[in-house]
mmCIF file of C-alpha atoms and ligand atoms in Angstrom:
data_model
loop_
_atom_site.group_PDB
_atom_site.id
_atom_site.type_symbol
_atom_site.label_atom_id
_atom_site.label_comp_id
_atom_site.label_asym_id
_atom_site.label_seq_id
_atom_site.Cartn_x
_atom_site.Cartn_y
_atom_site.Cartn_z
ATOM 1 C CA MET A 288 0.000 0.000 0.000
ATOM 2 C CA THR A 289 1.977 2.948 -1.274
ATOM 3 C CA ALA A 290 -0.262 5.457 0.488
ATOM 4 C CA THR A 291 1.285 4.444 3.789
ATOM 5 C CA ARG A 292 4.913 4.017 2.742
ATOM 6 C CA ASP A 293 5.772 7.664 3.161
ATOM 7 C CA ILE A 294 4.361 7.970 6.664
ATOM 8 C CA PRO A 295 7.496 8.471 8.757
ATOM 9 C CA SER A 296 7.878 6.705 12.054
ATOM 10 C CA GLY A 297 10.716 6.960 14.498
ATOM 11 C CA THR A 298 9.885 3.550 15.921
ATOM 12 C CA ALA A 299 9.220 1.288 12.920
ATOM 13 C CA PRO A 300 11.867 -1.343 12.174
ATOM 14 C CA ALA A 301 13.768 -0.299 9.043
ATOM 15 C CA ALA A 302 12.765 -3.299 6.931
ATOM 16 C CA CYS A 303 9.092 -3.411 7.749
ATOM 17 C CA ARG A 304 6.376 -3.010 5.172
ATOM 18 C CA TYR A 305 4.512 0.020 6.508
ATOM 19 C CA LYS A 306 5.300 2.961 8.714
ATOM 20 C CA VAL A 307 2.228 3.925 10.648
ATOM 21 C CA PRO A 308 2.843 5.730 13.925
ATOM 22 C CA PHE A 309 0.141 5.421 16.566
ATOM 23 C CA VAL A 310 -0.638 9.098 16.395
ATOM 24 C CA ARG A 311 0.331 12.143 14.463
ATOM 25 C CA PRO A 312 -0.788 15.562 15.701
ATOM 26 C CA ASP A 313 -3.734 17.053 13.888
ATOM 27 C CA LEU A 314 -2.208 20.516 13.378
ATOM 28 C CA PRO A 315 -3.407 23.562 11.463
ATOM 29 C CA ALA A 316 -1.342 24.531 8.404
ATOM 30 C CA PHE A 317 1.669 26.562 9.526
ATOM 31 C CA ASP A 318 0.674 29.414 7.185
ATOM 32 C CA ASP A 319 -2.593 29.731 9.098
ATOM 33 C CA VAL A 320 -0.883 30.230 12.449
ATOM 34 C CA GLU A 321 2.187 32.146 11.326
ATOM 35 C CA PRO A 322 0.529 35.597 11.505
ATOM 36 C CA VAL A 323 -0.607 34.954 15.067
ATOM 37 C CA PHE A 324 2.808 33.655 16.101
ATOM 38 C CA ARG A 325 4.351 36.803 14.587
ATOM 39 C CA ARG A 326 1.867 38.938 16.493
ATOM 40 C CA VAL A 327 2.805 37.222 19.780
ATOM 41 C CA PHE A 328 6.522 37.685 19.075
ATOM 42 C CA ALA A 329 6.039 41.335 18.155
ATOM 43 C CA SER A 330 3.981 42.033 21.265
ATOM 44 C CA GLY A 331 6.551 40.526 23.608
ATOM 45 C CA ILE A 332 3.658 39.146 25.682
ATOM 46 C CA LEU A 333 4.461 35.473 26.122
ATOM 47 C CA THR A 334 2.069 34.614 28.939
ATOM 48 C CA LYS A 335 -1.182 35.914 30.467
ATOM 49 C CA GLY A 336 -2.073 37.813 27.309
ATOM 50 C CA PRO A 337 -4.806 38.179 24.703
ATOM 51 C CA GLU A 338 -4.313 34.720 23.162
ATOM 52 C CA LEU A 339 -5.222 33.082 26.471
ATOM 53 C CA ALA A 340 -8.383 35.185 26.701
ATOM 54 C CA ARG A 341 -9.264 34.377 23.072
ATOM 55 C CA LEU A 342 -8.874 30.626 23.650
ATOM 56 C CA GLU A 343 -10.947 30.705 26.836
ATOM 57 C CA ALA A 344 -13.721 32.648 25.073
ATOM 58 C CA ALA A 345 -13.754 30.228 22.129
ATOM 59 C CA ALA A 346 -13.904 27.234 24.491
ATOM 60 C CA ARG A 347 -16.781 28.863 26.411
ATOM 61 C CA ARG A 348 -18.726 29.271 23.165
ATOM 62 C CA LEU A 349 -17.944 25.729 22.078
ATOM 63 C CA THR A 350 -18.905 23.995 25.333
ATOM 64 C CA GLY A 351 -21.670 26.320 26.472
ATOM 65 C CA ALA A 352 -20.084 26.226 29.938
ATOM 66 C CA ASP A 353 -20.437 29.338 32.092
ATOM 67 C CA ASP A 354 -16.667 29.733 32.249
ATOM 68 C CA VAL A 355 -13.516 28.070 30.932
ATOM 69 C CA VAL A 356 -10.089 28.397 32.556
ATOM 70 C CA ALA A 357 -7.135 27.412 30.376
ATOM 71 C CA VAL A 358 -4.187 25.746 32.104
ATOM 72 C CA SER A 359 -0.886 24.136 31.162
ATOM 73 C CA SER A 360 -2.288 20.583 30.883
ATOM 74 C CA CYS A 361 -5.358 18.525 31.639
ATOM 75 C CA THR A 362 -3.503 16.894 34.551
ATOM 76 C CA VAL A 363 -2.809 20.293 36.101
ATOM 77 C CA GLY A 364 -6.459 21.264 35.487
ATOM 78 C CA LEU A 365 -7.667 18.129 37.274
ATOM 79 C CA ALA A 366 -5.253 18.526 40.195
ATOM 80 C CA LEU A 367 -5.913 22.232 40.703
ATOM 81 C CA GLY A 368 -9.648 21.723 40.136
ATOM 82 C CA LEU A 369 -9.846 19.031 42.790
ATOM 83 C CA ALA A 370 -7.706 21.116 45.176
ATOM 84 C CA ALA A 371 -10.077 24.047 44.648
ATOM 85 C CA LEU A 372 -13.071 21.821 45.300
ATOM 86 C CA ARG A 373 -11.491 20.481 48.503
ATOM 87 C CA HIS A 374 -10.895 24.024 49.695
ATOM 88 C CA MET A 375 -14.449 25.088 48.840
ATOM 89 C CA GLN A 376 -15.950 22.080 50.637
ATOM 90 C CA GLY A 377 -13.761 22.690 53.697
ATOM 91 C CA ASP A 378 -14.754 19.328 55.173
ATOM 92 C CA PRO A 379 -11.816 16.984 55.915
ATOM 93 C CA SER A 380 -14.180 14.028 56.342
ATOM 94 C CA ARG A 381 -15.006 14.282 52.634
ATOM 95 C CA ARG A 382 -11.803 12.721 51.451
ATOM 96 C CA GLU A 383 -12.789 10.281 48.682
ATOM 97 C CA VAL A 384 -13.125 10.747 44.942
ATOM 98 C CA ILE A 385 -14.907 8.014 42.982
ATOM 99 C CA LEU A 386 -13.428 7.284 39.552
ATOM 100 C CA PRO A 387 -12.946 4.408 37.117
ATOM 101 C CA SER A 388 -9.837 2.260 37.307
ATOM 102 C CA PHE A 389 -9.971 1.739 33.534
ATOM 103 C CA THR A 390 -8.601 5.204 32.851
ATOM 104 C CA PHE A 391 -5.331 7.071 32.414
ATOM 105 C CA LEU A 392 -3.195 7.414 35.539
ATOM 106 C CA ALA A 393 -3.416 11.216 35.362
ATOM 107 C CA GLY A 394 -6.913 10.884 36.915
ATOM 108 C CA PRO A 395 -5.972 9.145 40.174
ATOM 109 C CA GLY A 396 -2.667 11.041 40.125
ATOM 110 C CA ALA A 397 -4.552 14.341 40.251
ATOM 111 C CA VAL A 398 -6.858 12.985 42.959
ATOM 112 C CA THR A 399 -3.918 12.181 45.238
ATOM 113 C CA TRP A 400 -2.022 15.417 44.418
ATOM 114 C CA ALA A 401 -5.122 17.312 45.574
ATOM 115 C CA GLY A 402 -5.049 15.427 48.895
ATOM 116 C CA PHE A 403 -7.948 13.060 48.201
ATOM 117 C CA GLU A 404 -8.075 9.256 48.090
ATOM 118 C CA PRO A 405 -9.143 7.519 44.878
ATOM 119 C CA VAL A 406 -12.035 5.051 45.145
ATOM 120 C CA PHE A 407 -11.889 2.870 42.053
ATOM 121 C CA VAL A 408 -15.112 1.535 40.581
ATOM 122 C CA GLU A 409 -16.172 -0.525 37.610
ATOM 123 C CA VAL A 410 -16.878 0.582 34.060
ATOM 124 C CA ASP A 411 -19.798 -0.530 31.946
ATOM 125 C CA ALA A 412 -18.926 -3.563 29.802
ATOM 126 C CA ALA A 413 -20.496 -2.039 26.685
ATOM 127 C CA THR A 414 -19.506 1.641 26.818
ATOM 128 C CA TRP A 415 -16.264 1.245 28.841
ATOM 129 C CA THR A 416 -17.209 4.386 30.792
ATOM 130 C CA ILE A 417 -17.914 4.597 34.529
ATOM 131 C CA SER A 418 -20.983 2.690 35.597
ATOM 132 C CA PRO A 419 -23.536 4.906 37.425
ATOM 133 C CA ALA A 420 -24.816 1.888 39.398
ATOM 134 C CA ASP A 421 -21.298 1.217 40.708
ATOM 135 C CA VAL A 422 -20.834 4.894 41.520
ATOM 136 C CA ALA A 423 -24.104 4.850 43.471
ATOM 137 C CA ALA A 424 -22.910 1.835 45.462
ATOM 138 C CA ALA A 425 -19.606 3.558 46.290
ATOM 139 C CA ILE A 426 -21.035 6.858 47.574
ATOM 140 C CA THR A 427 -20.591 7.354 51.333
ATOM 141 C CA PRO A 428 -20.541 10.386 53.673
ATOM 142 C CA HIS A 429 -16.801 10.570 52.842
ATOM 143 C CA THR A 430 -17.377 11.160 49.123
ATOM 144 C CA ALA A 431 -16.092 14.533 47.959
ATOM 145 C CA ALA A 432 -16.645 14.128 44.206
ATOM 146 C CA ILE A 433 -17.354 11.819 41.307
ATOM 147 C CA LEU A 434 -14.668 11.960 38.619
ATOM 148 C CA ALA A 435 -16.097 10.311 35.498
ATOM 149 C CA CYS A 436 -14.274 10.085 32.157
ATOM 150 C CA HIS A 437 -15.308 10.291 28.486
ATOM 151 C CA THR A 438 -13.100 7.313 27.742
ATOM 152 C CA PHE A 439 -11.559 7.324 24.245
ATOM 153 C CA GLY A 440 -14.033 10.117 23.423
ATOM 154 C CA ASN A 441 -17.182 8.145 24.216
ATOM 155 C CA PRO A 442 -19.363 10.457 26.338
ATOM 156 C CA CYS A 443 -20.050 8.934 29.745
ATOM 157 C CA ASP A 444 -23.642 8.697 30.992
ATOM 158 C CA LEU A 445 -23.916 12.403 31.801
ATOM 159 C CA ALA A 446 -27.676 12.302 32.425
ATOM 160 C CA GLY A 447 -27.460 9.340 34.822
ATOM 161 C CA LEU A 448 -24.419 10.697 36.627
ATOM 162 C CA THR A 449 -25.878 14.206 36.920
ATOM 163 C CA ARG A 450 -29.027 12.751 38.489
ATOM 164 C CA LEU A 451 -26.980 10.652 40.873
ATOM 165 C CA ALA A 452 -24.719 13.550 41.806
ATOM 166 C CA ALA A 453 -27.717 15.773 42.543
ATOM 167 C CA GLU A 454 -29.418 13.093 44.669
ATOM 168 C CA ALA A 455 -26.230 12.474 46.675
ATOM 169 C CA ASP A 456 -25.281 16.174 46.779
ATOM 170 C CA VAL A 457 -21.835 15.331 45.418
ATOM 171 C CA PRO A 458 -20.235 17.384 42.604
ATOM 172 C CA LEU A 459 -19.726 15.687 39.248
ATOM 173 C CA MET A 460 -16.403 16.353 37.579
ATOM 174 C CA VAL A 461 -15.382 14.757 34.300
ATOM 175 C CA ASP A 462 -11.954 13.947 32.969
ATOM 176 C CA ALA A 463 -12.779 15.116 29.452
ATOM 177 C CA ALA A 464 -9.199 14.762 28.189
ATOM 178 C CA HIS A 465 -10.410 12.855 25.110
ATOM 179 C CA ALA A 466 -13.590 14.770 24.547
ATOM 180 C CA LEU A 467 -12.949 17.789 22.343
ATOM 181 C CA GLY A 468 -15.226 16.674 19.510
ATOM 182 C CA SER A 469 -17.479 14.492 21.707
ATOM 183 C CA LEU A 470 -21.167 15.365 21.678
ATOM 184 C CA ALA A 471 -24.073 14.672 24.025
ATOM 185 C CA GLY A 472 -27.508 15.410 22.604
ATOM 186 C CA GLY A 473 -25.871 16.911 19.528
ATOM 187 C CA ARG A 474 -23.665 19.451 21.269
ATOM 188 C CA GLN A 475 -20.079 19.542 22.460
ATOM 189 C CA VAL A 476 -19.819 18.123 26.002
ATOM 190 C CA GLY A 477 -18.425 20.399 28.711
ATOM 191 C CA GLY A 478 -21.380 22.372 30.061
ATOM 192 C CA GLU A 479 -22.711 19.473 32.160
ATOM 193 C CA GLY A 480 -21.866 18.861 35.812
ATOM 194 C CA PHE A 481 -19.658 20.938 38.093
ATOM 195 C CA ALA A 482 -16.557 20.866 35.867
ATOM 196 C CA GLN A 483 -15.087 19.054 32.870
ATOM 197 C CA VAL A 484 -11.378 19.125 32.072
ATOM 198 C CA PHE A 485 -10.106 18.805 28.489
ATOM 199 C CA SER A 486 -6.621 18.086 27.174
ATOM 200 C CA MET A 487 -4.968 19.792 24.205
ATOM 201 C CA SER A 488 -1.886 17.559 24.139
ATOM 202 C CA PRO A 489 -0.611 16.241 20.774
ATOM 203 C CA THR A 490 -2.776 13.083 20.690
ATOM 204 C CA LYS A 491 -6.037 15.017 20.943
ATOM 205 C CA LEU A 492 -8.317 16.419 18.227
ATOM 206 C CA ALA A 493 -7.421 20.003 19.092
ATOM 207 C CA VAL A 494 -3.807 20.600 20.005
ATOM 208 C CA ALA A 495 -1.985 23.373 21.862
ATOM 209 C CA GLY A 496 1.317 21.495 22.152
ATOM 210 C CA GLU A 497 0.425 20.957 25.791
ATOM 211 C CA GLY A 498 -2.619 22.481 27.389
ATOM 212 C CA GLY A 499 -5.820 21.968 29.341
ATOM 213 C CA LEU A 500 -9.252 23.604 29.520
ATOM 214 C CA VAL A 501 -11.374 23.530 32.665
ATOM 215 C CA ALA A 502 -15.030 24.162 31.822
ATOM 216 C CA THR A 503 -17.259 24.887 34.805
ATOM 217 C CA SER A 504 -20.685 26.038 35.913
ATOM 218 C CA SER A 505 -19.291 27.629 39.094
ATOM 219 C CA ALA A 506 -18.048 31.230 39.051
ATOM 220 C CA SER A 507 -16.350 30.933 42.462
ATOM 221 C CA PHE A 508 -14.572 27.750 41.366
ATOM 222 C CA ALA A 509 -13.343 29.451 38.174
ATOM 223 C CA ALA A 510 -12.078 32.430 40.184
ATOM 224 C CA LEU A 511 -10.198 30.194 42.618
ATOM 225 C CA LEU A 512 -8.744 28.177 39.739
ATOM 226 C CA ARG A 513 -7.385 31.385 38.159
ATOM 227 C CA GLU A 514 -5.597 32.070 41.442
ATOM 228 C CA LEU A 515 -4.306 28.512 41.719
ATOM 229 C CA ARG A 516 -2.790 28.501 38.219
ATOM 230 C CA GLU A 517 -0.965 31.636 39.365
ATOM 231 C CA TYR A 518 0.825 30.069 42.393
ATOM 232 C CA GLY A 519 -2.235 30.725 44.569
ATOM 233 C CA ASN A 520 -1.564 34.471 44.436
ATOM 234 C CA ASP A 521 -4.838 36.233 45.250
ATOM 235 C CA GLY A 522 -3.829 39.245 43.172
ATOM 236 C CA ALA A 523 -2.625 41.304 46.146
ATOM 237 C CA TYR A 524 0.337 39.019 46.837
ATOM 238 C CA GLY A 525 -1.632 37.143 49.451
ATOM 239 C CA CYS A 526 -2.470 33.447 49.373
ATOM 240 C CA THR A 527 -5.297 31.482 50.926
ATOM 241 C CA LEU A 528 -4.625 28.244 49.062
ATOM 242 C CA PRO A 529 -1.199 27.339 47.653
ATOM 243 C CA GLY A 530 -1.164 26.737 43.902
ATOM 244 C CA LEU A 531 1.276 26.100 41.085
ATOM 245 C CA ASN A 532 2.501 27.719 37.949
ATOM 246 C CA GLY A 533 -0.255 26.230 35.788
ATOM 247 C CA ARG A 534 -0.297 28.915 33.113
ATOM 248 C CA LEU A 535 -0.718 28.220 29.406
ATOM 249 C CA PRO A 536 1.838 30.187 27.333
ATOM 250 C CA GLU A 537 0.567 32.569 24.642
ATOM 251 C CA LEU A 538 2.065 30.567 21.745
ATOM 252 C CA SER A 539 0.284 27.433 22.974
ATOM 253 C CA ALA A 540 -2.954 29.350 23.437
ATOM 254 C CA ALA A 541 -2.665 30.680 19.870
ATOM 255 C CA LEU A 542 -2.076 27.194 18.470
ATOM 256 C CA GLY A 543 -4.903 25.843 20.621
ATOM 257 C CA HIS A 544 -7.288 28.486 19.309
ATOM 258 C CA ALA A 545 -6.433 27.796 15.675
ATOM 259 C CA SER A 546 -6.781 24.095 16.379
ATOM 260 C CA LEU A 547 -10.205 24.506 17.989
ATOM 261 C CA GLU A 548 -11.398 26.343 14.886
ATOM 262 C CA ARG A 549 -10.717 23.272 12.794
ATOM 263 C CA LEU A 550 -12.163 20.796 15.280
ATOM 264 C CA PRO A 551 -15.063 19.887 12.932
ATOM 265 C CA GLU A 552 -12.511 18.903 10.272
ATOM 266 C CA ALA A 553 -10.561 16.732 12.735
ATOM 267 C CA CYS A 554 -13.852 15.110 13.806
ATOM 268 C CA ARG A 555 -14.798 14.339 10.186
ATOM 269 C CA ARG A 556 -11.410 12.796 9.509
ATOM 270 C CA ARG A 557 -11.517 10.552 12.568
ATOM 271 C CA GLN A 558 -15.115 9.568 11.859
ATOM 272 C CA ALA A 559 -14.113 8.486 8.327
ATOM 273 C CA ALA A 560 -11.179 6.486 9.677
ATOM 274 C CA ALA A 561 -13.372 4.837 12.337
ATOM 275 C CA GLU A 562 -15.957 3.877 9.704
ATOM 276 C CA ALA A 563 -13.218 2.312 7.583
ATOM 277 C CA TYR A 564 -11.943 0.327 10.582
ATOM 278 C CA LEU A 565 -15.492 -0.809 11.333
ATOM 279 C CA ASP A 566 -16.147 -1.769 7.685
ATOM 280 C CA VAL A 567 -13.311 -4.279 7.823
ATOM 281 C CA LEU A 568 -13.525 -5.481 11.419
ATOM 282 C CA ARG A 569 -17.271 -5.591 12.050
ATOM 283 C CA GLY A 570 -18.475 -9.145 11.846
ATOM 284 C CA ALA A 571 -15.069 -10.707 12.536
ATOM 285 C CA SER A 572 -15.534 -13.387 15.157
ATOM 286 C CA GLY A 573 -13.845 -12.517 18.460
ATOM 287 C CA ILE A 574 -13.551 -8.762 17.896
ATOM 288 C CA GLY A 575 -15.631 -6.401 20.032
ATOM 289 C CA PHE A 576 -16.205 -2.639 19.953
ATOM 290 C CA GLN A 577 -16.949 0.150 22.378
ATOM 291 C CA THR A 578 -20.686 0.887 22.282
ATOM 292 C CA ILE A 579 -21.350 4.574 21.812
ATOM 293 C CA ALA A 580 -24.004 5.618 24.317
ATOM 294 C CA PRO A 581 -27.417 6.507 22.813
ATOM 295 C CA GLY A 582 -27.616 10.246 22.093
ATOM 296 C CA GLY A 583 -23.833 10.489 22.221
ATOM 297 C CA THR A 584 -21.204 11.017 19.548
ATOM 298 C CA THR A 585 -17.626 9.983 20.155
ATOM 299 C CA SER A 586 -14.670 12.109 19.125
ATOM 300 C CA TRP A 587 -12.867 8.856 18.218
ATOM 301 C CA LYS A 588 -9.871 10.155 20.111
ATOM 302 C CA ASP A 589 -9.035 6.467 19.995
ATOM 303 C CA PHE A 590 -10.345 3.611 17.936
ATOM 304 C CA SER A 591 -10.195 0.632 20.279
ATOM 305 C CA ILE A 592 -11.306 -2.959 19.936
ATOM 306 C CA THR A 593 -11.387 -5.973 22.227
ATOM 307 C CA ILE A 594 -10.017 -9.368 21.312
ATOM 308 C CA ASP A 595 -11.567 -12.577 22.571
ATOM 309 C CA PRO A 596 -8.714 -15.081 22.023
ATOM 310 C CA PRO A 597 -10.759 -18.324 21.955
ATOM 311 C CA LEU A 598 -12.955 -16.858 19.211
ATOM 312 C CA PHE A 599 -10.409 -14.775 17.340
ATOM 313 C CA GLY A 600 -7.651 -17.365 17.480
ATOM 314 C CA VAL A 601 -4.836 -15.233 18.934
ATOM 315 C CA ASP A 602 -4.626 -12.770 21.782
ATOM 316 C CA ARG A 603 -4.228 -8.994 21.874
ATOM 317 C CA ASP A 604 -0.490 -9.089 22.426
ATOM 318 C CA ALA A 605 0.058 -11.396 19.436
ATOM 319 C CA ILE A 606 -1.768 -8.839 17.284
ATOM 320 C CA ARG A 607 0.412 -6.064 18.668
ATOM 321 C CA ARG A 608 3.549 -8.032 17.801
ATOM 322 C CA HIS A 609 2.263 -8.791 14.301
ATOM 323 C CA LEU A 610 1.483 -5.104 13.715
ATOM 324 C CA ALA A 611 4.813 -3.949 15.149
ATOM 325 C CA LEU A 612 6.720 -6.239 12.770
ATOM 326 C CA ARG A 613 4.952 -4.486 9.923
ATOM 327 C CA GLY A 614 5.735 -1.034 11.275
ATOM 328 C CA ILE A 615 2.247 -0.380 12.657
ATOM 329 C CA ASP A 616 2.228 1.091 16.129
ATOM 330 C CA SER A 617 -0.584 0.267 18.563
ATOM 331 C CA ARG A 618 -1.382 0.716 22.267
ATOM 332 C CA ALA A 619 -2.686 -1.520 25.036
ATOM 333 C CA TYR A 620 -4.243 1.327 27.007
ATOM 334 C CA TYR A 621 -4.867 1.002 30.717
ATOM 335 C CA SER A 622 -2.978 -2.239 31.013
ATOM 336 C CA PRO A 623 -2.492 -2.520 33.940
ATOM 337 C CA PRO A 624 -5.576 -0.682 35.163
ATOM 338 C CA CYS A 625 -4.996 1.986 37.812
ATOM 339 C CA HIS A 626 -6.105 -0.112 40.805
ATOM 340 C CA ARG A 627 -3.276 -2.548 40.004
ATOM 341 C CA MET A 628 -0.526 0.084 39.729
ATOM 342 C CA ALA A 629 1.999 0.232 42.569
ATOM 343 C CA GLY A 630 1.242 3.915 43.125
ATOM 344 C CA PHE A 631 -2.493 3.336 43.621
ATOM 345 C CA GLU A 632 -3.093 -0.273 44.688
ATOM 346 C CA ARG A 633 -2.961 0.614 48.391
ATOM 347 C CA TYR A 634 -6.182 2.609 47.913
ATOM 348 C CA HIS A 635 -7.921 -0.506 46.632
ATOM 349 C CA LEU A 636 -6.857 -3.064 49.265
ATOM 350 C CA HIS A 637 -10.450 -3.450 50.455
ATOM 351 C CA GLY A 638 -12.091 -2.437 47.188
ATOM 352 C CA PRO A 639 -14.373 -4.679 45.143
ATOM 353 C CA THR A 640 -13.117 -6.899 42.346
ATOM 354 C CA LEU A 641 -13.340 -5.127 39.006
ATOM 355 C CA PRO A 642 -13.809 -7.952 36.483
ATOM 356 C CA VAL A 643 -14.917 -5.763 33.557
ATOM 357 C CA THR A 644 -11.944 -3.471 34.100
ATOM 358 C CA ASP A 645 -9.522 -6.396 34.316
ATOM 359 C CA SER A 646 -10.986 -7.964 31.219
ATOM 360 C CA LEU A 647 -10.835 -4.746 29.156
ATOM 361 C CA SER A 648 -7.334 -4.122 30.389
ATOM 362 C CA ALA A 649 -6.221 -7.564 29.176
ATOM 363 C CA ARG A 650 -8.149 -7.563 25.889
ATOM 364 C CA SER A 651 -8.434 -4.028 24.508
ATOM 365 C CA LEU A 652 -6.263 -2.724 21.722
ATOM 366 C CA SER A 653 -6.102 0.811 20.356
ATOM 367 C CA LEU A 654 -5.232 1.195 16.686
ATOM 368 C CA PRO A 655 -3.534 4.173 15.007
ATOM 369 C CA MET A 656 -5.640 7.298 14.824
ATOM 370 C CA GLY A 657 -4.919 10.905 13.910
ATOM 371 C CA ALA A 658 -4.135 13.182 11.009
ATOM 372 C CA HIS A 659 -2.272 10.420 9.130
ATOM 373 C CA VAL A 660 -4.987 7.764 9.321
ATOM 374 C CA THR A 661 -6.965 8.080 6.113
ATOM 375 C CA PRO A 662 -9.698 5.499 5.429
ATOM 376 C CA ASP A 663 -7.155 3.622 3.233
ATOM 377 C CA VAL A 664 -4.639 3.444 6.076
ATOM 378 C CA ALA A 665 -7.368 2.321 8.504
ATOM 379 C CA ARG A 666 -8.478 -0.445 6.112
ATOM 380 C CA MET A 667 -4.892 -1.610 5.674
ATOM 381 C CA VAL A 668 -4.296 -1.696 9.462
ATOM 382 C CA ALA A 669 -7.603 -3.512 10.034
ATOM 383 C CA ASN A 670 -6.707 -6.121 7.416
ATOM 384 C CA GLU A 671 -3.351 -6.630 9.104
ATOM 385 C CA VAL A 672 -5.217 -7.216 12.394
ATOM 386 C CA LEU A 673 -7.268 -9.932 10.684
ATOM 387 C CA ASP A 674 -4.157 -11.358 9.006
ATOM 388 C CA THR A 675 -2.632 -12.093 12.423
ATOM 389 C CA ARG A 676 -4.695 -15.289 12.443
ATOM 390 C CA ARG A 677 -3.114 -16.659 9.253
HETATM 391 C C1 PLP B 808 -8.019 10.109 30.210
HETATM 392 C C2 PLP B 808 -6.892 11.105 30.343
HETATM 393 N N1 PLP B 808 -6.897 11.967 31.359
HETATM 394 C C3 PLP B 808 -5.938 12.897 31.507
HETATM 395 C C4 PLP B 808 -4.901 12.981 30.622
HETATM 396 C C5 PLP B 808 -3.819 13.985 30.842
HETATM 397 O O1 PLP B 808 -3.829 14.980 29.870
HETATM 398 P P1 PLP B 808 -2.574 15.967 29.754
HETATM 399 O O2 PLP B 808 -1.527 15.203 29.026
HETATM 400 O O3 PLP B 808 -3.099 17.141 28.989
HETATM 401 O O4 PLP B 808 -2.173 16.329 31.117
HETATM 402 C C6 PLP B 808 -4.831 12.106 29.547
HETATM 403 C C7 PLP B 808 -3.732 12.202 28.570
HETATM 404 O O5 PLP B 808 -3.815 11.761 27.464
HETATM 405 C C8 PLP B 808 -5.843 11.129 29.399
HETATM 406 O O6 PLP B 808 -5.791 10.239 28.406
#
């Protein structure tokens, strides 16, 4: 397949047939951002300037959230957001944050950085997002927050979780790292719940280099977050809650803004690639897919499948080896799941078994996705997955 031969990869063995990196950033054309970069250089304002304000305003319009605070990464947004929440609650007995174990370690990492304890619960076997029933069972008087996740771009059950959060009087936060381009009820997610935190790192649909966006319905939370990303400085060189340098530089904000403007294009491209993957893989015995929740639209931040070895004939890791030999990069995301990581397992010593999480962790496989994955590339990769059995 000549279309893929010229895709450079730093990791592909020299002699292999294809060179398909796992991801390639979906960037605007340089000519489109050059004038803005020149403007930033000419102004000499490299941080806390007009580009930051422009990005925050665009993200507010996109998400419909009351406010959006841009920060240096999604991880920093989650950590500072949870620290702000802890301060606002002011109740040391509320020390637990409920979240899925089948997620990226930045989630529980932020929970512990903010001084909370992670409480890991199960995900739904079909959607791979946090199960509201398991959240309900885990809520106690010690619960400070629910931290759901739009895993791989698939919107979590926002309606169910919002209801649950209201009934339990517990704020709903969402790790929305994968969710620029994810829709609920036809509109970009972000306005629901207490706060949702997006990532603009290079693997995402809109890229700032590094960057995060905290969308929130709470004005006091947004105000505190703006202090926390500024060391905790209250503006008069006083400090009630210590923070960090969590600022997003102007050049990143400018790139992020240009990238947000072409989000619909990135969504269309990933949708076309996902459809091509599905065309080839749907119907193959032993391959499963993430079910997109009714009323939801995934960003396809990742295209992930599950492998059932007895039915498919080989296991996930054999497929990964087969692809790697052909220069096709893949990921076994969330393997191990967070509750089995040395840094977090002590929080789960008395936790429930998480069979769906363990099973997804052992069987799921994420295939290349991003600016370089045209429908032709996706079909070729999918056929190589099927060829593993030969
Ligand atoms: C689910 C999830 N949460 C959080 C993050 C952290 O995002 P960032 O790299 O912007 O800190 C990631 C990173 O990809 C992620 O996948």
